[in-house]
Tab-separated table of C-alpha atoms and ligand atoms in Angstrom:
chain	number	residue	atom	x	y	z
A	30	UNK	CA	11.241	25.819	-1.754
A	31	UNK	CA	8.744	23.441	-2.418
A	32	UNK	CA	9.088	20.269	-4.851
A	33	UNK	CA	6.732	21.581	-7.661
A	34	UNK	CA	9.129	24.652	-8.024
A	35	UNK	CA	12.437	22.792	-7.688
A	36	UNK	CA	11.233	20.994	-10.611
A	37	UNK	CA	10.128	23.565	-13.083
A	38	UNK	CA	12.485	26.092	-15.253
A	39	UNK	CA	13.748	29.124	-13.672
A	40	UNK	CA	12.206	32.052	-15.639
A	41	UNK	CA	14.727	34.462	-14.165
A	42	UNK	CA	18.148	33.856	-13.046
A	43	UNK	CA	19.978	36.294	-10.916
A	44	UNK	CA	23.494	35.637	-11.094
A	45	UNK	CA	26.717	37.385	-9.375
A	46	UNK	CA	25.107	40.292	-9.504
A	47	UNK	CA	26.833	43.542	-7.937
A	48	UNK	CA	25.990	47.375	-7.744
A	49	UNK	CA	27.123	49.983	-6.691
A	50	UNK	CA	26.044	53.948	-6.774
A	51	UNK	CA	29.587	56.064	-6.112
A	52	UNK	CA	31.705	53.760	-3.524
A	53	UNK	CA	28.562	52.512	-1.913
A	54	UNK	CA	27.881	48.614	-2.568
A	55	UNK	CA	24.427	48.130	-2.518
A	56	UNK	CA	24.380	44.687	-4.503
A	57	UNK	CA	27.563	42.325	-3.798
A	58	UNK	CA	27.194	39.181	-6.052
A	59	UNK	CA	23.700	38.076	-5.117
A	60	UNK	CA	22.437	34.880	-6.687
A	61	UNK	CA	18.692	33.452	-7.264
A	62	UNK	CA	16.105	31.698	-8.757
A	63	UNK	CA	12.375	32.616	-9.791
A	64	UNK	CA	10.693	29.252	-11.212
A	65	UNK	CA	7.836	29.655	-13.563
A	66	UNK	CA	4.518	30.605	-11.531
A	67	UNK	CA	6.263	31.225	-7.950
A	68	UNK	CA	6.219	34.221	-5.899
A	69	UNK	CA	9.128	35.211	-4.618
A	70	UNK	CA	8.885	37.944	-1.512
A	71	UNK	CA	11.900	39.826	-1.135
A	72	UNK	CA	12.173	41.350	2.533
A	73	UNK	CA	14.643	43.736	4.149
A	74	UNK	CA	15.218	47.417	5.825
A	75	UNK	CA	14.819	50.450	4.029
A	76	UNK	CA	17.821	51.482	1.503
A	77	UNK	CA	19.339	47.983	1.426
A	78	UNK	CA	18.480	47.997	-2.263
A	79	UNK	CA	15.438	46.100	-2.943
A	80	UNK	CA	13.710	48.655	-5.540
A	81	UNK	CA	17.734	48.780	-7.176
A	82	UNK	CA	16.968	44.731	-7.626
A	83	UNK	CA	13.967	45.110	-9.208
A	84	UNK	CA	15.133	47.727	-11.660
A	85	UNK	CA	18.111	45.478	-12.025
A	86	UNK	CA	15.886	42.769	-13.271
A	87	UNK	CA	13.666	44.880	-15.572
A	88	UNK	CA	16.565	47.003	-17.153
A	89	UNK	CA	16.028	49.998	-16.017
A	90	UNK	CA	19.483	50.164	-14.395
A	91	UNK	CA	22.575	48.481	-15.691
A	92	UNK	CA	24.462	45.932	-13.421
A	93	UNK	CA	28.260	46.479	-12.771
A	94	UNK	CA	29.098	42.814	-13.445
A	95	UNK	CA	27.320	39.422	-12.840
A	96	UNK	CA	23.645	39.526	-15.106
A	97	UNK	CA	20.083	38.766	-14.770
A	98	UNK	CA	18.957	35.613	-17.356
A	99	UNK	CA	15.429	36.627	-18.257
A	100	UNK	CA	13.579	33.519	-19.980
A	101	UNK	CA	11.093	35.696	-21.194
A	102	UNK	CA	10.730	39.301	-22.695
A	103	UNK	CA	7.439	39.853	-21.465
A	104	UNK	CA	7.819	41.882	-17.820
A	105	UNK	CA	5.432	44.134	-16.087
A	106	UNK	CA	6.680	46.256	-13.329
A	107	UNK	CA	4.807	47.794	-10.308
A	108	UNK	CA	6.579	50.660	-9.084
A	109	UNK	CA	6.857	52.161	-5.619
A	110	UNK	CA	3.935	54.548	-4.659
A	111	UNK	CA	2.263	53.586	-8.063
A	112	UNK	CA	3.963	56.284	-10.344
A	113	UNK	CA	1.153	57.115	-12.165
A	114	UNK	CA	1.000	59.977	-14.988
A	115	UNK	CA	-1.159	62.765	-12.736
A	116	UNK	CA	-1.780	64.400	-15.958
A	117	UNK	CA	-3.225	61.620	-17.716
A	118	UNK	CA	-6.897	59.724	-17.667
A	119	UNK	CA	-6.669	56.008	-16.037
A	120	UNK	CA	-7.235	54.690	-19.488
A	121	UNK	CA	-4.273	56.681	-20.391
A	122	UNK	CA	-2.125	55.334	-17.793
A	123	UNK	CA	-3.247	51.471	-18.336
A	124	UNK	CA	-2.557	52.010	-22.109
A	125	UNK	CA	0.979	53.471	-21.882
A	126	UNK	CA	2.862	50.601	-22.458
A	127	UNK	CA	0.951	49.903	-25.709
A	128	UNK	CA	0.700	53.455	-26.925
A	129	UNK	CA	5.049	53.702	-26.772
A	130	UNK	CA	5.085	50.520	-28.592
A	131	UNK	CA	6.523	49.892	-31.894
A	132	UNK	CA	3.507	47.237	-32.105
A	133	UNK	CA	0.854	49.822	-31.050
A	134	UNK	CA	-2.516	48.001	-31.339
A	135	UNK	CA	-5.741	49.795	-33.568
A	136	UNK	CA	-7.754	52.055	-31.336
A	137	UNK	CA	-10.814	49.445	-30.737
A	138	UNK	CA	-7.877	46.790	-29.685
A	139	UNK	CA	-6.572	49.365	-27.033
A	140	UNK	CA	-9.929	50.073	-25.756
A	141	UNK	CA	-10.781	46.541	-25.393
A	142	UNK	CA	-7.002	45.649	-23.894
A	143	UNK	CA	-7.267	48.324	-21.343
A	144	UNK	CA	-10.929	47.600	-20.011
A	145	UNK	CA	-9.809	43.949	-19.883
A	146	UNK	CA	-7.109	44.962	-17.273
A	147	UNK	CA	-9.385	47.501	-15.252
A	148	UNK	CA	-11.647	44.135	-15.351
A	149	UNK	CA	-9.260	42.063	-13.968
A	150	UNK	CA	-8.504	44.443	-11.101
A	151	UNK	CA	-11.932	45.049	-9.902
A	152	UNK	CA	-11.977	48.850	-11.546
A	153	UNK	CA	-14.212	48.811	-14.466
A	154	UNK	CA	-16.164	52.078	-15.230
A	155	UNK	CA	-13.348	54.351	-14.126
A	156	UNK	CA	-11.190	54.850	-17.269
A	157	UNK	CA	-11.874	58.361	-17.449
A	158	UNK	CA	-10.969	59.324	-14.130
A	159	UNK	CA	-7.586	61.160	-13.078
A	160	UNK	CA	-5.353	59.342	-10.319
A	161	UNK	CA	-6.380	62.370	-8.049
A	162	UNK	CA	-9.677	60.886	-8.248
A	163	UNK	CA	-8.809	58.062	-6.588
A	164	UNK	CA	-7.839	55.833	-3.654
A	165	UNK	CA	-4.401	55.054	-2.759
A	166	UNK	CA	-5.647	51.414	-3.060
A	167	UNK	CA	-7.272	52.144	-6.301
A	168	UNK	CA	-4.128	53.907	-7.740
A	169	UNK	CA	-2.229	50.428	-6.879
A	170	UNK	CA	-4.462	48.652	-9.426
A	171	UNK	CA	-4.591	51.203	-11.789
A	172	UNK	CA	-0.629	50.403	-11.575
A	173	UNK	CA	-1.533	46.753	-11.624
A	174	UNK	CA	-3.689	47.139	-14.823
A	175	UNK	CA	-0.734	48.991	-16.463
A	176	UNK	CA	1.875	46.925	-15.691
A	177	UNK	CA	-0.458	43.572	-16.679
A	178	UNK	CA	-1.554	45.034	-19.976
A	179	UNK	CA	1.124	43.207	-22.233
A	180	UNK	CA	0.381	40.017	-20.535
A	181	UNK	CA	3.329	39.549	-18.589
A	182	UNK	CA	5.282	36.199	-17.596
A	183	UNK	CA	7.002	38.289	-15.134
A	184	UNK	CA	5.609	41.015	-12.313
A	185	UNK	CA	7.712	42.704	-10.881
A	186	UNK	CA	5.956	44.664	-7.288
A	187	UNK	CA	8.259	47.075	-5.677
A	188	UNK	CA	6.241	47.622	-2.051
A	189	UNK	CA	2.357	46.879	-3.256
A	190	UNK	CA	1.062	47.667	0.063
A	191	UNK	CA	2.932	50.675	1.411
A	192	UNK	CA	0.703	53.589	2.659
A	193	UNK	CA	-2.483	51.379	2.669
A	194	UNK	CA	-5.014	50.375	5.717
A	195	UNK	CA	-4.999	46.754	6.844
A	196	UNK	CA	-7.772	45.855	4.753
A	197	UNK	CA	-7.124	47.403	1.669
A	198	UNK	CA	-4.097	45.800	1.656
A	199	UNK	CA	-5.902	42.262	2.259
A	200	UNK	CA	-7.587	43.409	-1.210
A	201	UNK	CA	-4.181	43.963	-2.582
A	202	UNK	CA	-2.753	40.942	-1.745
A	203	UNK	CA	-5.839	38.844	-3.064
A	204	UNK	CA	-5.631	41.184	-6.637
A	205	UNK	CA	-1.986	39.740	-6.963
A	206	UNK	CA	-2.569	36.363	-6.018
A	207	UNK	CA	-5.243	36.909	-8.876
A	208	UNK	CA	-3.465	38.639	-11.753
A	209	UNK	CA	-0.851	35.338	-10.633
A	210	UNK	CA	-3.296	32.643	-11.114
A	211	UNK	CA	-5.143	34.446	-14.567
A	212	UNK	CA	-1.849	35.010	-16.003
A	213	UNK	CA	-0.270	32.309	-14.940
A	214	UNK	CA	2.766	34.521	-14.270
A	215	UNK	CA	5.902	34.442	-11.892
A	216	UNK	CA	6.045	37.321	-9.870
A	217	UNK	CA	9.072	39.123	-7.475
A	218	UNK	CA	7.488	40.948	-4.741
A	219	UNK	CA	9.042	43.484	-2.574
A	220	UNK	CA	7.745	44.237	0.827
A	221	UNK	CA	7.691	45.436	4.514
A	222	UNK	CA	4.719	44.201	5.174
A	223	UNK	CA	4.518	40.822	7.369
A	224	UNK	CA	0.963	40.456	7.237
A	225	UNK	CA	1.494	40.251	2.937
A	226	UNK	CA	4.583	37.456	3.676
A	227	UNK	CA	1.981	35.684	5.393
A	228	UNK	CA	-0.876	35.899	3.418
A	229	UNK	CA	0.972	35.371	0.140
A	230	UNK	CA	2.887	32.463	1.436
A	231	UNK	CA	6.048	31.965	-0.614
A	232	UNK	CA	9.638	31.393	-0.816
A	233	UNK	CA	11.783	34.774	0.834
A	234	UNK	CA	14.956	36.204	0.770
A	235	UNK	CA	15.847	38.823	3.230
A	236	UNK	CA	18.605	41.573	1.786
A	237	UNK	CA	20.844	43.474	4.287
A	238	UNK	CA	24.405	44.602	3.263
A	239	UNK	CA	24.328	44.150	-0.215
A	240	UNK	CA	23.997	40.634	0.486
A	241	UNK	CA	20.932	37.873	0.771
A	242	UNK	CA	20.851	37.588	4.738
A	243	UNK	CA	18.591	34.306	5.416
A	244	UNK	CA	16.113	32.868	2.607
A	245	UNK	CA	13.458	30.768	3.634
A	246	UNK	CA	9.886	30.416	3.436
A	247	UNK	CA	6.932	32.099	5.101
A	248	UNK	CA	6.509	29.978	7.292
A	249	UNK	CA	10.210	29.552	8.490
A	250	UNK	CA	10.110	33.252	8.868
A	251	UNK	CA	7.890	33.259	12.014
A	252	UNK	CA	9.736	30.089	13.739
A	253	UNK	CA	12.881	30.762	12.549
A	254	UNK	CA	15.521	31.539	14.816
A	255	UNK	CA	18.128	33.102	12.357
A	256	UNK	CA	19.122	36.546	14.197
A	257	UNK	CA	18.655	38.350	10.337
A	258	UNK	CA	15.030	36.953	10.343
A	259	UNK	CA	13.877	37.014	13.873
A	260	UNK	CA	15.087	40.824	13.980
A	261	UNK	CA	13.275	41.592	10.846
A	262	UNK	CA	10.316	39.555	12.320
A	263	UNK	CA	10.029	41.662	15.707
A	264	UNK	CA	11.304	44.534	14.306
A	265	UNK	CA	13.887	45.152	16.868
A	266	UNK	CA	16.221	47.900	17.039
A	267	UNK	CA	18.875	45.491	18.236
A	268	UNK	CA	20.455	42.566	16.027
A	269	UNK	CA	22.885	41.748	13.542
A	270	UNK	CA	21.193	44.392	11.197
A	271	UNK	CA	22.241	48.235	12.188
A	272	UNK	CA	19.592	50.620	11.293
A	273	UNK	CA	20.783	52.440	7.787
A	274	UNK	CA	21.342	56.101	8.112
A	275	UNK	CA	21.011	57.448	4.880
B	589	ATP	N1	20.022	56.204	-9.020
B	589	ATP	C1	20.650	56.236	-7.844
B	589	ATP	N2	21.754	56.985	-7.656
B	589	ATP	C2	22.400	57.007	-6.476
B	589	ATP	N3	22.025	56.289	-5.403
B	589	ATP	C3	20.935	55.525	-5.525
B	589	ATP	C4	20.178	55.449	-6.743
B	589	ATP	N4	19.150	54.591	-6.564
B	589	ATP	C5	19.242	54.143	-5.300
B	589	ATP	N5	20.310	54.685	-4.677
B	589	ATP	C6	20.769	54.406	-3.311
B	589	ATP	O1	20.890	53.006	-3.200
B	589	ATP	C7	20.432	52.534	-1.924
B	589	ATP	C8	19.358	51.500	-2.143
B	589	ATP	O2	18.209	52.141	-2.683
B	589	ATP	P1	16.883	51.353	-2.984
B	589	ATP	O3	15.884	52.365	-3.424
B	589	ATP	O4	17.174	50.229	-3.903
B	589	ATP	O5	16.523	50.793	-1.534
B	589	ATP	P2	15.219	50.039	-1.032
B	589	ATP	O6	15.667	48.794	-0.364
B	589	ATP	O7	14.253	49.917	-2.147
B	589	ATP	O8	14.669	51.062	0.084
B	589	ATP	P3	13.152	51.353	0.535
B	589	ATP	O9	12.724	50.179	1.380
B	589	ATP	O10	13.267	52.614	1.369
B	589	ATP	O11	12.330	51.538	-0.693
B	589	ATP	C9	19.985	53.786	-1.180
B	589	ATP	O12	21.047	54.187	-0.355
B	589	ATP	C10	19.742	54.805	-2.253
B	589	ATP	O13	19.934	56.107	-1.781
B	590	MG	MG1	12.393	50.689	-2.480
């Protein structure tokens, strides 16, 4: 963690929490800290409950016990595989959040809200295009632009990368080290993808067993030799991480 961020507030606070779905523990009393304007990468094998966290964090599930301190109410998510509404227009989609909103802006606001976003993501002039229409990299932003338009303190990016080429993903990763920087938001960013640890360069914490395995940075994840992180890192079969049937 560097200086700067030991420093600064935490904007969220993850504290003892646990979940569990039936009598499976996917969360056993994990603990962190997001400080304002950090982005912190959260690593680990598939079904070890990183998308659970994020909901977690945004309220879209309930804990069992321990709780998430939000300093903020103002959260955008990013959800896996971009979840967009197939039956509505991109301008549509980017203006959800503000349509279902008690504070629902006039129509001339919305319009000039939602082409703001598509701006800021590199996809103005398509607002009246369907998500079939487009990319799997262009759906991403369209998810970006939706989960922006409130002007978020908090991002929350379950997997931004999956499913896209090399250097689409390069794009990705230089749209959210954007919206970061223009927002001046804190973000929690979930991901497989080494090449996105790198690039982003950040604090980590590595989930296997309901549990945070190794936290470090980056750059301690490719010297490291923590058996959690070095497995992760090579992506070996063998290590102190079994392979999760599900
Ligand atoms: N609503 C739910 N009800 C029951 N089980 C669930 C629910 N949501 C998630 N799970 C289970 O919890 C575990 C963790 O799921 P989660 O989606 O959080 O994993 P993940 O780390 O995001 O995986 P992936 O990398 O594949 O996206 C999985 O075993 C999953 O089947
Ligand atoms: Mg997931």
């Amino acid at each position: 963690m560097s200086a700067i961020n030991k420093q600064s507030e935490p904007i969220v606070e993850v504290v003892d929490l646990c979940k569990s779905f039936g009598s499976k523990k996917i969360l056993d009393s994990v603990n962190f800290k997001v400080f304002k304007n950090e982005i912190l990468l959260i690593i680990g094998c598939s079904g070890t409950g990183k998308s659970t966290l994020l909901k977690l964090i945004c309220g879209l599930e309930d804990a069992d016990s321990g709780k998430v301190i939000l300093k903020t109410d103002h959260i955008g998510m990013v959800f896996q595989g971009a979840a967009l509404f197939d039956s509505m227009t991109v301008f549509e989609n980017v203006a959800f959040p503000l349509i279902n909103n008690e504070k629902r802006p006039s129509n001339d606001q919305l319009k000039d809200k939602v082409l703001e976003k598509l701006r800021l993501v590199g996809l103005a002039g398509i607002e009246n295009l369907r998500p079939d229409e487009l990319s799997g990299g262009m759906k991403k932003r369209v998810s970006f632009a939706r989960a922006v338009i409130n002007n978020p303190e908090v991002i929350l990016y379950d997997e931004p990368t999956s499913g896209l080429d090399p250097i689409v993903s390069t794009i990705i990763v230089d749209y959210i080290l954007k919206l970061q920087k223009e927002l001046n938001a804190s973000s929690i960013l979930v991901t497989h993808n080494l090449d996105l640890v790198q690039k982003v360069s950040s604090r980590i914490i590595l989930l296997y067993n309901a549990k945070i395995a190794w936290e470090g940075t980056s750059h301690e994840l490719l010297t490291t030799s923590n058996p959690f992180a070095k497995q992760f890192r090579e992506g070996a079969t063998q290590g102190p991480m079994a392979i999760i049937k599900e």
